[in-house]
Short mmCIF file of C-alpha atoms and ligand atoms in Angstrom, two decimals:
data_model
loop_
_atom_site.label_atom_id
_atom_site.label_comp_id
_atom_site.label_asym_id
_atom_site.label_seq_id
_atom_site.Cartn_x
_atom_site.Cartn_y
_atom_site.Cartn_z
CA UNK A 1 10.60 8.64 0.34
CA UNK A 2 8.83 8.78 3.66
CA UNK A 3 6.82 5.77 4.62
CA UNK A 4 4.06 8.07 5.84
CA UNK A 5 2.81 8.88 2.37
CA UNK A 6 0.62 11.97 2.19
CA UNK A 7 -0.87 13.96 -0.66
CA UNK A 8 -1.54 17.55 0.35
CA UNK A 9 -1.72 16.36 3.94
CA UNK A 10 -4.16 13.56 3.19
CA UNK A 11 -2.91 10.11 4.06
CA UNK A 12 -2.72 7.83 1.03
CA UNK A 13 -3.48 4.88 3.31
CA UNK A 14 -6.72 6.56 4.38
CA UNK A 15 -7.67 7.18 0.75
CA UNK A 16 -7.00 3.50 0.05
CA UNK A 17 -9.17 2.48 3.02
CA UNK A 18 -11.97 4.81 1.97
CA UNK A 19 -12.02 4.11 -1.77
CA UNK A 20 -10.60 0.61 -1.84
CA UNK A 21 -7.68 -0.72 -3.81
CA UNK A 22 -6.32 -0.84 -6.41
CA UNK A 23 -6.61 2.90 -6.75
CA UNK A 24 -5.13 5.74 -8.75
CA UNK A 25 -4.51 8.94 -6.80
CA UNK A 26 -3.62 12.19 -8.57
CA UNK A 27 -2.11 15.23 -6.89
CA UNK A 28 -3.41 18.42 -8.55
CA UNK A 29 -0.55 20.41 -7.01
CA UNK A 30 2.03 18.26 -8.79
CA UNK A 31 0.04 18.49 -12.03
CA UNK A 32 -0.14 22.27 -11.78
CA UNK A 33 3.54 22.58 -10.83
CA UNK A 34 4.62 20.48 -13.75
CA UNK A 35 2.64 22.63 -16.19
CA UNK A 36 3.54 25.98 -14.66
CA UNK A 37 7.25 25.27 -14.26
CA UNK A 38 7.51 24.61 -17.98
CA UNK A 39 5.08 27.38 -18.95
CA UNK A 40 7.06 30.01 -17.04
CA UNK A 41 10.27 29.36 -18.95
CA UNK A 42 8.92 28.26 -22.35
CA UNK A 43 8.92 30.81 -25.18
CA UNK A 44 5.58 32.63 -24.93
CA UNK A 45 4.83 31.93 -28.59
CA UNK A 46 4.62 28.21 -27.86
CA UNK A 47 1.16 26.98 -26.85
CA UNK A 48 0.91 23.81 -24.79
CA UNK A 49 -1.74 21.28 -25.86
CA UNK A 50 -2.53 18.35 -23.60
CA UNK A 51 -2.53 14.93 -25.33
CA UNK A 52 -5.53 13.26 -23.75
CA UNK A 53 -4.42 9.75 -24.49
CA UNK A 54 -1.88 9.98 -21.67
CA UNK A 55 -4.72 10.25 -19.15
CA UNK A 56 -8.25 10.75 -20.43
CA UNK A 57 -9.86 11.56 -17.08
CA UNK A 58 -12.02 14.65 -17.57
CA UNK A 59 -10.94 16.12 -14.21
CA UNK A 60 -7.27 15.93 -15.20
CA UNK A 61 -8.03 17.58 -18.52
CA UNK A 62 -10.05 20.28 -16.74
CA UNK A 63 -7.15 21.05 -14.37
CA UNK A 64 -4.84 21.55 -17.33
CA UNK A 65 -7.43 23.60 -19.22
CA UNK A 66 -7.72 25.95 -16.23
CA UNK A 67 -3.98 26.55 -16.51
CA UNK A 68 -4.35 27.48 -20.17
CA UNK A 69 -3.71 24.23 -21.97
CA UNK A 70 -5.40 23.29 -25.25
CA UNK A 71 -6.18 19.68 -26.14
CA UNK A 72 -4.96 17.13 -28.65
CA UNK A 73 -7.55 14.38 -29.13
CA UNK A 74 -7.74 11.24 -31.22
CA UNK A 75 -11.29 9.91 -30.90
CA UNK A 76 -14.86 11.12 -30.56
CA UNK A 77 -14.86 10.33 -26.85
CA UNK A 78 -11.58 12.19 -26.31
CA UNK A 79 -13.10 15.12 -28.20
CA UNK A 80 -16.18 15.01 -25.97
CA UNK A 81 -13.93 14.72 -22.90
CA UNK A 82 -11.97 17.84 -23.84
CA UNK A 83 -15.21 19.73 -24.45
CA UNK A 84 -16.64 18.56 -21.12
CA UNK A 85 -13.43 19.71 -19.45
CA UNK A 86 -14.19 23.16 -20.84
CA UNK A 87 -11.63 23.30 -23.62
CA UNK A 88 -12.76 25.66 -26.34
CA UNK A 89 -13.03 24.04 -29.77
CA UNK A 90 -10.60 26.61 -31.16
CA UNK A 91 -8.03 25.10 -28.77
CA UNK A 92 -8.58 21.49 -29.88
CA UNK A 93 -6.76 19.56 -32.59
CA UNK A 94 -7.97 16.15 -33.73
CA UNK A 95 -5.43 13.68 -35.06
CA UNK A 96 -4.96 9.96 -35.59
CA UNK A 97 -4.27 7.82 -38.65
CA UNK A 98 -7.69 6.15 -38.91
CA UNK A 99 -10.39 8.73 -38.29
CA UNK A 100 -13.89 7.63 -39.22
CA UNK A 101 -16.33 9.55 -41.39
CA UNK A 102 -18.38 10.18 -38.25
CA UNK A 103 -15.37 11.56 -36.37
CA UNK A 104 -14.40 13.82 -39.25
CA UNK A 105 -17.95 15.07 -39.68
CA UNK A 106 -17.98 16.00 -35.99
CA UNK A 107 -14.53 17.60 -35.94
CA UNK A 108 -14.31 19.47 -39.25
CA UNK A 109 -14.91 23.13 -38.63
CA UNK A 110 -14.20 26.56 -40.02
CA UNK A 111 -13.31 28.28 -36.78
CA UNK A 112 -13.41 25.54 -34.13
CA UNK A 113 -11.53 22.32 -33.91
CA UNK A 114 -8.66 21.69 -36.36
CA UNK A 115 -8.35 18.29 -38.02
CA UNK A 116 -4.82 17.03 -38.63
CA UNK A 117 -4.95 14.91 -41.80
CA UNK A 118 -2.67 11.90 -41.90
CA UNK A 119 -3.17 10.55 -45.43
CA UNK A 120 -4.21 11.64 -48.91
CA UNK A 121 -7.29 9.44 -48.56
CA UNK A 122 -8.27 11.34 -45.44
CA UNK A 123 -7.81 14.67 -47.25
CA UNK A 124 -10.11 13.38 -50.02
CA UNK A 125 -12.73 12.31 -47.45
CA UNK A 126 -12.50 15.69 -45.71
CA UNK A 127 -13.03 17.38 -49.08
CA UNK A 128 -16.11 15.22 -49.70
CA UNK A 129 -17.53 15.98 -46.24
CA UNK A 130 -16.76 19.69 -46.59
CA UNK A 131 -18.75 19.83 -49.82
CA UNK A 132 -21.59 17.82 -48.32
CA UNK A 133 -21.84 20.27 -45.41
CA UNK A 134 -20.96 23.37 -47.43
CA UNK A 135 -17.96 24.09 -45.21
CA UNK A 136 -14.44 25.39 -45.76
CA UNK A 137 -12.83 23.65 -42.81
CA UNK A 138 -9.35 24.26 -41.45
CA UNK A 139 -7.04 21.27 -41.67
CA UNK A 140 -3.40 20.66 -40.93
CA UNK A 141 -1.08 18.20 -42.65
CA UNK A 142 0.76 15.64 -40.58
CA UNK A 143 4.14 15.02 -42.12
CA UNK A 144 6.37 12.00 -41.70
CA UNK A 145 9.74 13.77 -41.96
CA UNK A 146 12.67 12.38 -43.91
CA UNK A 147 15.18 13.63 -41.38
CA UNK A 148 16.34 11.51 -38.56
CA UNK A 149 17.30 12.70 -35.12
CA UNK A 150 19.19 10.30 -32.92
CA UNK A 151 19.44 10.72 -29.21
CA UNK A 152 18.69 9.02 -25.92
CA UNK A 153 18.28 5.73 -27.72
CA UNK A 154 15.66 7.20 -30.00
CA UNK A 155 15.92 7.32 -33.72
CA UNK A 156 12.90 8.61 -35.57
CA UNK A 157 11.88 9.97 -38.90
CA UNK A 158 12.97 8.69 -42.26
CA UNK A 159 11.06 5.47 -41.63
CA UNK A 160 8.01 3.86 -43.16
CA UNK A 161 5.09 4.75 -40.88
CA UNK A 162 1.32 4.64 -40.76
CA UNK A 163 1.33 8.19 -39.36
CA UNK A 164 1.24 11.25 -41.56
CA UNK A 165 2.32 11.66 -45.16
CA UNK A 166 5.92 11.24 -46.22
CA UNK A 167 7.69 14.54 -46.63
CA UNK A 168 8.68 13.58 -50.21
CA UNK A 169 5.05 12.85 -51.14
CA UNK A 170 3.78 16.10 -49.64
CA UNK A 171 6.43 18.14 -51.41
CA UNK A 172 5.39 16.52 -54.70
CA UNK A 173 1.71 17.52 -54.40
CA UNK A 174 0.65 19.67 -57.32
CA UNK A 175 -2.04 22.30 -56.95
CA UNK A 176 -3.52 21.31 -53.60
CA UNK A 177 -6.09 24.08 -54.00
CA UNK A 178 -7.41 22.38 -57.15
CA UNK A 179 -7.39 18.93 -55.56
CA UNK A 180 -9.05 19.94 -52.28
CA UNK A 181 -10.81 23.22 -53.12
CA UNK A 182 -13.05 23.22 -50.04
CA UNK A 183 -10.26 22.69 -47.51
CA UNK A 184 -8.25 25.46 -45.96
CA UNK A 185 -4.84 23.98 -45.28
CA UNK A 186 -3.48 26.07 -42.42
CA UNK A 187 -0.56 24.22 -40.94
CA UNK A 188 1.86 21.37 -40.52
CA UNK A 189 2.15 18.82 -37.74
CA UNK A 190 4.95 16.41 -36.88
CA UNK A 191 5.44 14.17 -33.88
CA UNK A 192 8.79 12.48 -33.52
CA UNK A 193 8.18 10.06 -30.68
CA UNK A 194 7.66 9.63 -26.99
CA UNK A 195 9.75 9.47 -23.78
CA UNK A 196 12.35 11.94 -25.04
CA UNK A 197 14.74 12.81 -22.21
CA UNK A 198 17.49 14.44 -24.27
CA UNK A 199 17.51 18.23 -24.68
CA UNK A 200 19.48 17.85 -27.83
CA UNK A 201 16.81 15.65 -29.41
CA UNK A 202 14.02 18.10 -28.54
CA UNK A 203 15.97 21.04 -29.92
CA UNK A 204 17.01 19.32 -33.13
CA UNK A 205 13.51 17.90 -33.72
CA UNK A 206 12.06 21.38 -33.33
CA UNK A 207 14.58 22.95 -35.70
CA UNK A 208 13.90 20.26 -38.27
CA UNK A 209 10.11 20.51 -38.01
CA UNK A 210 9.99 24.33 -38.20
CA UNK A 211 12.23 24.31 -41.25
CA UNK A 212 10.21 21.54 -42.92
CA UNK A 213 6.88 23.23 -42.18
CA UNK A 214 8.04 26.39 -43.95
CA UNK A 215 9.29 24.39 -46.90
CA UNK A 216 6.00 22.50 -47.24
CA UNK A 217 3.82 25.59 -46.91
CA UNK A 218 5.81 27.57 -49.46
CA UNK A 219 6.01 24.65 -51.91
CA UNK A 220 2.26 23.92 -51.62
CA UNK A 221 1.31 27.57 -51.37
CA UNK A 222 -0.78 27.69 -48.21
CA UNK A 223 -0.41 30.18 -45.36
CA UNK A 224 1.44 28.73 -42.40
CA UNK A 225 -0.93 29.70 -39.57
CA UNK A 226 0.12 26.84 -37.26
CA UNK A 227 3.07 24.52 -36.76
CA UNK A 228 2.72 21.68 -34.29
CA UNK A 229 6.22 20.65 -33.26
CA UNK A 230 5.01 17.51 -31.50
CA UNK A 231 6.53 17.11 -28.09
CA UNK A 232 6.83 13.72 -26.49
CA UNK A 233 8.91 15.00 -23.58
CA UNK A 234 9.61 12.19 -21.14
CA UNK A 235 9.91 11.80 -17.40
CA UNK A 236 12.48 9.68 -15.58
CA UNK A 237 11.11 6.33 -14.44
CA UNK A 238 14.16 4.20 -13.98
CA UNK A 239 17.45 4.35 -12.10
CA UNK A 240 19.63 5.37 -15.01
CA UNK A 241 17.29 8.17 -16.18
CA UNK A 242 16.98 11.79 -15.16
CA UNK A 243 14.22 14.32 -15.71
CA UNK A 244 14.54 17.06 -18.27
CA UNK A 245 15.35 20.39 -16.65
CA UNK A 246 12.81 22.87 -18.06
CA UNK A 247 15.16 25.83 -17.56
CA UNK A 248 18.11 24.32 -19.29
CA UNK A 249 15.92 22.80 -22.03
CA UNK A 250 14.24 26.09 -22.83
CA UNK A 251 17.52 28.00 -22.78
CA UNK A 252 18.34 26.00 -25.87
CA UNK A 253 14.85 25.62 -27.33
CA UNK A 254 13.63 29.22 -27.01
CA UNK A 255 16.24 30.73 -29.37
CA UNK A 256 15.14 28.26 -32.06
CA UNK A 257 11.52 29.30 -31.55
CA UNK A 258 12.50 32.98 -31.38
CA UNK A 259 14.31 32.87 -34.74
CA UNK A 260 11.21 31.35 -36.32
CA UNK A 261 8.80 33.62 -34.47
CA UNK A 262 10.70 36.78 -35.43
CA UNK A 263 10.39 35.78 -39.07
CA UNK A 264 6.75 34.65 -38.81
CA UNK A 265 5.14 36.45 -35.88
CA UNK A 266 1.66 35.41 -37.07
CA UNK A 267 2.33 31.67 -36.99
CA UNK A 268 1.12 29.78 -33.93
CA UNK A 269 3.47 27.15 -32.54
CA UNK A 270 1.97 24.21 -30.65
CA UNK A 271 3.75 21.70 -28.44
CA UNK A 272 1.83 18.54 -27.51
CA UNK A 273 2.49 16.98 -24.16
CA UNK A 274 0.92 13.96 -22.51
CA UNK A 275 3.22 11.96 -20.30
CA UNK A 276 5.33 14.94 -19.26
CA UNK A 277 2.33 16.74 -17.77
CA UNK A 278 0.52 13.91 -16.00
CA UNK A 279 3.02 11.17 -15.11
CA UNK A 280 4.54 12.77 -11.99
CA UNK A 281 1.12 13.57 -10.51
CA UNK A 282 -0.19 10.00 -10.33
CA UNK A 283 0.32 7.20 -7.81
CA UNK A 284 -1.01 3.67 -8.23
CA UNK A 285 -1.89 2.18 -4.84
CA UNK A 286 -2.38 -1.53 -4.37
CA UNK A 287 -2.67 -3.88 -1.40
CA UNK A 288 -0.69 -7.03 -0.75
CA UNK A 289 -2.97 -10.09 -0.57
CA UNK A 290 -0.48 -12.90 -0.11
CA UNK A 291 3.21 -13.34 0.31
CA UNK A 292 5.16 -16.46 -0.51
CA UNK A 293 8.52 -17.75 -1.58
CA UNK A 294 9.27 -19.79 -4.67
CA UNK A 295 12.60 -21.45 -5.19
CA UNK A 296 14.36 -18.92 -3.09
CA UNK A 297 12.64 -15.74 -4.33
CA UNK A 298 10.04 -13.71 -2.48
CA UNK A 299 6.72 -12.89 -4.06
CA UNK A 300 4.03 -10.45 -2.96
CA UNK A 301 0.71 -10.94 -4.74
CA UNK A 302 -1.31 -7.74 -4.80
CA UNK A 303 -4.80 -6.69 -5.87
CA UNK A 304 -3.32 -4.35 -8.53
CA UNK A 305 -1.53 -5.38 -11.67
CA UNK A 306 -0.51 -4.77 -15.22
CA UNK A 307 -4.17 -4.64 -16.33
CA UNK A 308 -4.10 -1.11 -14.83
CA UNK A 309 -0.45 -0.29 -15.28
CA UNK A 310 1.13 -1.91 -18.28
CA UNK A 311 3.80 0.79 -18.38
CA UNK A 312 5.23 -0.50 -15.11
CA UNK A 313 6.23 -3.73 -16.82
CA UNK A 314 9.21 -1.67 -17.94
CA UNK A 315 9.52 -3.16 -21.41
CA UNK A 316 12.08 -1.55 -23.65
CA UNK A 317 15.27 -2.98 -22.30
CA UNK A 318 16.68 -6.46 -21.87
CA UNK A 319 16.51 -6.32 -18.10
CA UNK A 320 13.19 -5.53 -16.45
CA UNK A 321 13.37 -2.11 -14.84
CA UNK A 322 11.19 -1.05 -11.94
CA UNK A 323 9.12 2.09 -11.51
CA UNK A 324 9.82 3.92 -8.23
CA UNK A 325 7.79 2.18 -5.51
CA UNK A 326 7.28 2.44 -1.75
CA UNK A 327 5.69 0.23 0.87
CA UNK A 328 3.37 2.58 2.78
CA UNK A 329 3.40 2.66 6.53
CA UNK A 330 6.80 1.00 6.66
CA UNK A 331 9.71 2.98 7.91
CA UNK A 332 12.02 3.59 5.00
CA UNK A 333 15.09 2.57 6.98
CA UNK A 334 14.01 -1.00 7.71
CA UNK A 335 16.16 -3.56 6.05
CA UNK A 336 15.00 -4.15 2.51
CA UNK A 337 14.84 -7.38 0.61
CA UNK A 338 14.28 -8.17 -3.06
CA UNK A 339 10.58 -8.70 -3.79
CA UNK A 340 8.77 -9.72 -6.92
CA UNK A 341 5.49 -7.85 -6.80
CA UNK A 342 2.82 -9.49 -8.95
CA UNK A 343 -0.83 -8.89 -9.62
CA UNK A 344 -3.88 -11.17 -9.78
CA UNK A 345 -3.68 -11.97 -13.50
CA UNK A 346 -2.98 -15.52 -14.62
CA UNK A 347 0.11 -14.67 -16.62
CA UNK A 348 3.78 -14.44 -15.65
CA UNK A 349 3.74 -11.07 -17.41
CA UNK A 350 1.73 -9.63 -14.51
CA UNK A 351 4.87 -8.61 -12.66
CA UNK A 352 4.89 -4.95 -11.63
CA UNK A 353 8.17 -4.98 -9.74
CA UNK A 354 10.96 -7.48 -10.12
CA UNK A 355 13.49 -7.95 -7.33
CA UNK A 356 12.54 -4.55 -5.95
CA UNK A 357 14.08 -3.41 -2.68
CA UNK A 358 11.17 -3.25 -0.26
CA UNK A 359 10.84 -3.89 3.48
CA UNK A 360 9.57 -7.23 4.72
CA UNK A 361 6.05 -7.26 3.24
CA UNK A 362 2.97 -8.71 4.88
CA UNK A 363 -0.57 -9.26 3.64
CA UNK A 364 -2.52 -6.01 4.01
CA UNK A 365 0.46 -3.78 3.28
CA UNK A 366 0.02 -1.02 0.72
CA UNK A 367 2.45 -0.48 -2.12
CA UNK A 368 2.50 2.81 -4.00
CA UNK A 369 3.93 2.98 -7.50
CA UNK A 370 4.96 6.55 -8.20
CA UNK A 371 5.03 8.58 -11.41
CA UNK A 372 2.04 6.63 -12.65
CA UNK A 373 -0.23 9.42 -13.91
CA UNK A 374 0.30 8.68 -17.62
CA UNK A 375 -0.56 5.67 -19.76
CA UNK A 376 -2.16 3.81 -16.86
CA UNK A 377 -5.52 2.01 -17.28
CA UNK A 378 -6.25 3.61 -20.65
CA UNK A 379 -3.12 2.05 -22.10
CA UNK A 380 -3.47 -1.30 -20.32
CA UNK A 381 -5.52 -4.48 -20.87
CA UNK A 382 -8.19 -3.39 -18.37
CA UNK A 383 -10.56 -6.20 -19.37
CA UNK A 384 -8.06 -9.02 -19.04
CA UNK A 385 -9.58 -11.32 -16.38
CA UNK A 386 -12.50 -8.87 -16.20
CA UNK A 387 -11.37 -6.84 -13.20
CA UNK A 388 -12.21 -3.63 -15.04
CA UNK A 389 -11.16 -0.03 -14.45
CA UNK A 390 -9.89 1.01 -11.00
CA UNK A 391 -11.23 4.01 -9.08
CA UNK A 392 -9.45 7.35 -9.49
CA UNK A 393 -9.15 10.09 -6.87
CA UNK A 394 -7.94 13.62 -7.51
CA UNK A 395 -6.66 15.58 -4.55
CA UNK A 396 -7.14 19.28 -5.27
CA UNK A 397 -6.89 22.22 -2.88
CA UNK A 398 -6.55 19.88 0.07
CA UNK A 399 -9.66 17.84 -0.73
CA UNK A 400 -9.99 14.37 -2.20
CA UNK A 401 -12.50 13.91 -5.03
CA UNK A 402 -13.53 10.58 -6.48
CA UNK A 403 -13.18 11.41 -10.20
CA UNK A 404 -13.92 7.95 -11.51
CA UNK A 405 -15.65 5.13 -9.72
CA UNK A 406 -14.41 1.58 -9.94
CA UNK A 407 -16.08 -0.61 -12.61
CA UNK A 408 -18.84 -2.77 -11.15
CA UNK A 409 -20.01 -6.20 -12.21
CA UNK A 410 -22.86 -4.53 -14.10
CA UNK A 411 -20.46 -2.19 -15.91
CA UNK A 412 -18.47 -5.19 -17.04
CA UNK A 413 -21.13 -7.82 -17.69
CA UNK A 414 -24.05 -5.60 -18.63
CA UNK A 415 -22.96 -5.17 -22.23
CA UNK A 416 -22.75 -8.88 -22.96
CA UNK A 417 -25.72 -10.30 -24.81
CA UNK A 418 -26.47 -13.97 -24.12
CA UNK A 419 -27.85 -15.97 -27.01
CA UNK A 420 -31.59 -16.28 -26.61
CA UNK A 421 -32.45 -20.03 -26.72
CA UNK A 422 -35.93 -19.23 -28.08
CA UNK A 423 -34.66 -17.46 -31.16
C1 PLP B 501 0.91 9.93 -28.09
C2 PLP B 501 1.03 11.20 -28.78
C3 PLP B 501 1.31 12.36 -28.05
C4 PLP B 501 1.59 12.34 -26.58
O1 PLP B 501 2.83 11.74 -26.36
P1 PLP B 501 3.58 11.92 -24.96
O2 PLP B 501 4.85 11.20 -25.15
O3 PLP B 501 2.71 11.30 -23.92
O4 PLP B 501 3.75 13.36 -24.72
C5 PLP B 501 1.36 13.54 -28.73
N1 PLP B 501 1.14 13.60 -30.06
C6 PLP B 501 0.89 12.50 -30.80
C7 PLP B 501 0.67 12.64 -32.25
C8 PLP B 501 0.82 11.27 -30.19
O5 PLP B 501 0.58 10.19 -30.93
#
């Protein structure tokens, strides 16, 4: 990592000076590369849908849409974001275990968006809404599979879950056409988990889901127009991890898809990806405010913290693991020392880096946390201590665009309603 950190030739330090810190910076080239590298080798029958919850910025979604990606959304605002990013409704699926009546009324459609139903109660509500609006909407069934695939520390399926309907329950449904006469059940969805870094797990999940989808559609007697095989491909964050190799992954995955596709050429296959697409493209930039020592350890207190980047806490193992980080403007070969890098929140949990090897830090220094484009502010306690959402900059075609401004005092306080003493 060079200390002179640039994104498409633009100095990250200059972006930090111009837009202030803490700041998220996204590199559209990295985003595009990540998508295209996979797209080029992935079986052409597999469509990539972007899971907006990984990074709901409309500009990010628009970049991926321009490359051909569909969208997987889980709220009305995510649906509106995908539409604003130019995603065609026919390329949007709406899922989530607790959709409201309002969300379903907006998303149910005959030839647009596809709703993925996660419970029998939701199917009943969709039926009611379909009748109310005289629609025959397309819906998919999210299944909670009975099979279990172990790999890379992950073991999923076969567990009680709030997501989807248990495979056993779905297979026991009698006469779905009589129970939900207005709905057109067109497909099956399964999602086996996140941060998968094992080829074997991806391949075996896919085999299991394709087989199960065929079994469910033939047992329930609906045409299998779509199978969503989930996704959840990970990226390497920590020392002991390595990235998936798209070539080697698809050499094993494509034959599984091909066998299915040859048998059912009319069935669409969707893969949902969030983290995999956006994580490598994002950098979280923060500035050191104070340095100090406490009982023999060094601390740098920065203006950025876990309220914007909860993922960097590195939970999920007994030892805290650090995201890749660099001190900008410091030559990489200076002697490094262990630093605890903490944010402004009044909790010991606000530790972004623990005993990280960084050069001798001083107030004013910038620290960049890499691979931060997924599950940043949207998956963090942004309102804790009321600092609000950071600014976001997208560098595309050699130009920096402010794609989200920092929350202001009015943004944060304006929605509070003081009690009127006169009332
Ligand atoms: C969160 C989620 C995704 C995206 O997961 P990633 O690991 O970021 O790819 C996709 N599908 C479903 C159903 C999800 O809940």
